Amino acid sequence: MKKISDYIVTFAFLYSSFLCFDKAIDLWINNNILSIILFFCGILSFIAVFRFSIANIIYYLKRKFKNEKK
């Protein structure tokens, strides 16, 4: 069961990914190397938005492979 704090943290990850992408685009125009780092951070923040879905997939795969070994 998700709590309100989970939704707040998810929104914070989404907001930070948008900020990273926006700043990275601004720096990319000036050929600044920091833009690559910000793109990477933006991608990681965007992936973090889906952390519960990713965890469910991993738990499903663990159960599936655990049952196949028996």
CSV table of N, CA and C in Angstrom, one decimal:
chain,number,residue,atom,x,y,z
A,1,MET,N,0.8,-1.2,0.0
A,1,MET,CA,0.0,0.0,0.0
A,1,MET,C,0.9,1.2,0.0
A,2,LYS,N,0.6,2.1,-0.9
A,2,LYS,CA,1.4,3.3,-1.0
A,2,LYS,C,0.9,4.4,-0.1
A,3,LYS,N,1.8,5.1,0.5
A,3,LYS,CA,1.4,6.2,1.3
A,3,LYS,C,1.6,7.6,0.6
A,4,ILE,N,1.1,8.6,1.2
A,4,ILE,CA,1.2,9.9,0.5
A,4,ILE,C,2.6,10.3,0.3
A,5,SER,N,3.5,9.9,1.2
A,5,SER,CA,4.9,10.3,1.1
A,5,SER,C,5.5,9.6,-0.2
A,6,ASP,N,5.1,8.4,-0.5
A,6,ASP,CA,5.5,7.8,-1.8
A,6,ASP,C,5.2,8.6,-3.0
A,7,TYR,N,4.0,9.2,-3.0
A,7,TYR,CA,3.6,10.0,-4.1
A,7,TYR,C,4.4,11.3,-4.1
A,8,ILE,N,4.7,11.9,-3.0
A,8,ILE,CA,5.4,13.1,-2.9
A,8,ILE,C,6.9,12.9,-3.4
A,9,VAL,N,7.5,11.8,-3.0
A,9,VAL,CA,8.8,11.4,-3.5
A,9,VAL,C,8.8,11.2,-5.0
A,10,THR,N,7.8,10.5,-5.5
A,10,THR,CA,7.7,10.2,-6.9
A,10,THR,C,7.6,11.5,-7.7
A,11,PHE,N,6.8,12.5,-7.2
A,11,PHE,CA,6.7,13.8,-7.9
A,11,PHE,C,8.0,14.5,-7.8
A,12,ALA,N,8.7,14.4,-6.7
A,12,ALA,CA,10.0,15.1,-6.6
A,12,ALA,C,11.0,14.5,-7.6
A,13,PHE,N,11.0,13.2,-7.8
A,13,PHE,CA,11.9,12.6,-8.8
A,13,PHE,C,11.5,13.1,-10.2
A,14,LEU,N,10.2,13.1,-10.5
A,14,LEU,CA,9.8,13.6,-11.8
A,14,LEU,C,10.2,15.0,-12.1
A,15,TYR,N,10.0,15.9,-11.1
A,15,TYR,CA,10.3,17.3,-11.2
A,15,TYR,C,11.8,17.5,-11.3
A,16,SER,N,12.6,16.7,-10.6
A,16,SER,CA,14.1,16.9,-10.7
A,16,SER,C,14.5,16.4,-12.1
A,17,SER,N,13.9,15.3,-12.6
A,17,SER,CA,14.3,14.9,-14.0
A,17,SER,C,14.0,15.9,-15.0
A,18,PHE,N,12.9,16.6,-14.9
A,18,PHE,CA,12.5,17.7,-15.8
A,18,PHE,C,13.5,18.8,-15.7
A,19,LEU,N,13.9,19.2,-14.5
A,19,LEU,CA,14.9,20.2,-14.3
A,19,LEU,C,16.3,19.9,-14.9
A,20,CYS,N,16.7,18.6,-14.7
A,20,CYS,CA,17.9,18.2,-15.2
A,20,CYS,C,17.9,18.2,-16.7
A,21,PHE,N,16.8,17.7,-17.3
A,21,PHE,CA,16.8,17.7,-18.8
A,21,PHE,C,16.8,19.2,-19.3
A,22,ASP,N,16.0,20.1,-18.7
A,22,ASP,CA,16.0,21.5,-19.1
A,22,ASP,C,17.3,22.1,-19.1
A,23,LYS,N,18.0,21.9,-18.0
A,23,LYS,CA,19.4,22.5,-17.8
A,23,LYS,C,20.4,21.9,-18.8
A,24,ALA,N,20.2,20.6,-19.0
A,24,ALA,CA,21.1,19.9,-19.9
A,24,ALA,C,21.0,20.4,-21.3
A,25,ILE,N,19.7,20.7,-21.7
A,25,ILE,CA,19.5,21.2,-23.1
A,25,ILE,C,20.1,22.6,-23.2
A,26,ASP,N,20.0,23.4,-22.2
A,26,ASP,CA,20.6,24.7,-22.2
A,26,ASP,C,22.2,24.6,-22.3
A,27,LEU,N,22.7,23.7,-21.6
A,27,LEU,CA,24.2,23.5,-21.7
A,27,LEU,C,24.7,22.8,-22.9
A,28,TRP,N,23.8,22.0,-23.5
A,28,TRP,CA,24.2,21.3,-24.7
A,28,TRP,C,24.4,22.3,-25.9
A,29,ILE,N,23.6,23.3,-25.9
A,29,ILE,CA,23.7,24.3,-27.0
A,29,ILE,C,25.1,25.0,-26.9
A,30,ASN,N,25.6,25.2,-25.7
A,30,ASN,CA,26.9,25.8,-25.6
A,30,ASN,C,28.1,24.8,-25.6
A,31,ASN,N,27.8,23.5,-25.9
A,31,ASN,CA,28.8,22.4,-26.0
A,31,ASN,C,29.5,22.2,-24.6
A,32,ASN,N,28.8,22.3,-23.6
A,32,ASN,CA,29.3,22.1,-22.2
A,32,ASN,C,29.3,20.6,-21.9
A,33,ILE,N,30.3,20.1,-21.3
A,33,ILE,CA,30.4,18.7,-20.9
A,33,ILE,C,29.5,18.4,-19.8
A,34,LEU,N,29.1,19.4,-19.0
A,34,LEU,CA,28.2,19.1,-17.9
A,34,LEU,C,26.8,18.7,-18.3
A,35,SER,N,26.5,19.0,-19.6
A,35,SER,CA,25.2,18.6,-20.1
A,35,SER,C,25.1,17.1,-20.2
A,36,ILE,N,26.1,16.4,-20.4
A,36,ILE,CA,26.1,14.9,-20.5
A,36,ILE,C,25.8,14.3,-19.1
A,37,ILE,N,26.5,14.9,-18.1
A,37,ILE,CA,26.2,14.5,-16.7
A,37,ILE,C,24.8,14.8,-16.3
A,38,LEU,N,24.3,15.9,-16.7
A,38,LEU,CA,22.9,16.3,-16.3
A,38,LEU,C,21.9,15.4,-17.1
A,39,PHE,N,22.2,15.0,-18.3
A,39,PHE,CA,21.3,14.1,-19.0
A,39,PHE,C,21.3,12.7,-18.3
A,40,PHE,N,22.4,12.3,-17.9
A,40,PHE,CA,22.5,11.0,-17.1
A,40,PHE,C,21.7,11.1,-15.8
A,41,CYS,N,21.9,12.2,-15.1
A,41,CYS,CA,21.1,12.3,-13.8
A,41,CYS,C,19.6,12.4,-14.1
A,42,GLY,N,19.2,13.1,-15.2
A,42,GLY,CA,17.8,13.2,-15.6
A,42,GLY,C,17.2,11.8,-15.9
A,43,ILE,N,18.0,11.0,-16.6
A,43,ILE,CA,17.6,9.7,-16.9
A,43,ILE,C,17.4,8.8,-15.7
A,44,LEU,N,18.3,8.9,-14.7
A,44,LEU,CA,18.2,8.2,-13.5
A,44,LEU,C,17.0,8.6,-12.7
A,45,SER,N,16.8,9.9,-12.6
A,45,SER,CA,15.6,10.5,-11.9
A,45,SER,C,14.3,10.0,-12.5
A,46,PHE,N,14.3,10.0,-13.9
A,46,PHE,CA,13.1,9.5,-14.6
A,46,PHE,C,12.8,8.0,-14.3
A,47,ILE,N,13.9,7.2,-14.3
A,47,ILE,CA,13.7,5.8,-14.0
A,47,ILE,C,13.2,5.6,-12.6
A,48,ALA,N,13.7,6.5,-11.7
A,48,ALA,CA,13.2,6.4,-10.3
A,48,ALA,C,11.7,6.6,-10.1
A,49,VAL,N,11.1,7.3,-11.0
A,49,VAL,CA,9.7,7.5,-11.0
A,49,VAL,C,9.0,6.1,-11.0
A,50,PHE,N,9.5,5.2,-11.8
A,50,PHE,CA,8.9,3.9,-12.0
A,50,PHE,C,9.5,2.8,-11.0
A,51,ARG,N,10.1,3.2,-9.9
A,51,ARG,CA,10.7,2.3,-9.0
A,51,ARG,C,9.8,1.2,-8.5
A,52,PHE,N,8.6,1.5,-8.2
A,52,PHE,CA,7.6,0.5,-7.7
A,52,PHE,C,7.3,-0.5,-8.8
A,53,SER,N,7.1,-0.1,-10.0
A,53,SER,CA,6.8,-1.0,-11.1
A,53,SER,C,8.0,-1.9,-11.4
A,54,ILE,N,9.2,-1.3,-11.4
A,54,ILE,CA,10.4,-2.1,-11.6
A,54,ILE,C,10.6,-3.1,-10.5
A,55,ALA,N,10.3,-2.7,-9.3
A,55,ALA,CA,10.4,-3.7,-8.2
A,55,ALA,C,9.5,-4.8,-8.3
A,56,ASN,N,8.2,-4.5,-8.8
A,56,ASN,CA,7.3,-5.6,-9.0
A,56,ASN,C,7.7,-6.6,-10.1
A,57,ILE,N,8.3,-6.0,-11.1
A,57,ILE,CA,8.8,-6.9,-12.2
A,57,ILE,C,10.0,-7.8,-11.7
A,58,ILE,N,10.9,-7.2,-10.9
A,58,ILE,CA,12.0,-8.0,-10.4
A,58,ILE,C,11.5,-9.1,-9.4
A,59,TYR,N,10.5,-8.7,-8.5
A,59,TYR,CA,10.0,-9.7,-7.6
A,59,TYR,C,9.3,-10.8,-8.4
A,60,TYR,N,8.6,-10.5,-9.5
A,60,TYR,CA,7.9,-11.5,-10.3
A,60,TYR,C,8.9,-12.4,-10.9
A,61,LEU,N,10.0,-11.9,-11.5
A,61,LEU,CA,11.0,-12.7,-12.1
A,61,LEU,C,11.7,-13.6,-11.1
A,62,LYS,N,12.0,-13.1,-9.9
A,62,LYS,CA,12.6,-13.9,-8.9
A,62,LYS,C,11.7,-15.1,-8.5
A,63,ARG,N,10.4,-14.8,-8.4
A,63,ARG,CA,9.5,-15.9,-8.0
A,63,ARG,C,9.4,-16.9,-9.2
A,64,LYS,N,9.4,-16.4,-10.4
A,64,LYS,CA,9.3,-17.3,-11.6
A,64,LYS,C,10.5,-18.2,-11.6
A,65,PHE,N,11.7,-17.6,-11.5
A,65,PHE,CA,13.0,-18.4,-11.6
A,65,PHE,C,13.1,-19.3,-10.4
A,66,LYS,N,12.6,-18.9,-9.2
A,66,LYS,CA,12.7,-19.7,-8.0
A,66,LYS,C,11.9,-21.0,-8.2
A,67,ASN,N,10.7,-20.8,-8.8
A,67,ASN,CA,9.8,-22.0,-9.0
A,67,ASN,C,10.3,-22.9,-10.1
A,68,GLU,N,11.1,-22.4,-11.0
A,68,GLU,CA,11.6,-23.3,-12.1
A,68,GLU,C,12.7,-24.1,-11.6
A,69,LYS,N,13.5,-23.7,-10.6
A,69,LYS,CA,14.6,-24.5,-10.0
A,69,LYS,C,14.1,-25.7,-9.2
A,70,LYS,N,12.9,-25.6,-8.7
A,70,LYS,CA,12.4,-26.8,-7.9
A,70,LYS,C,12.0,-27.9,-8.8
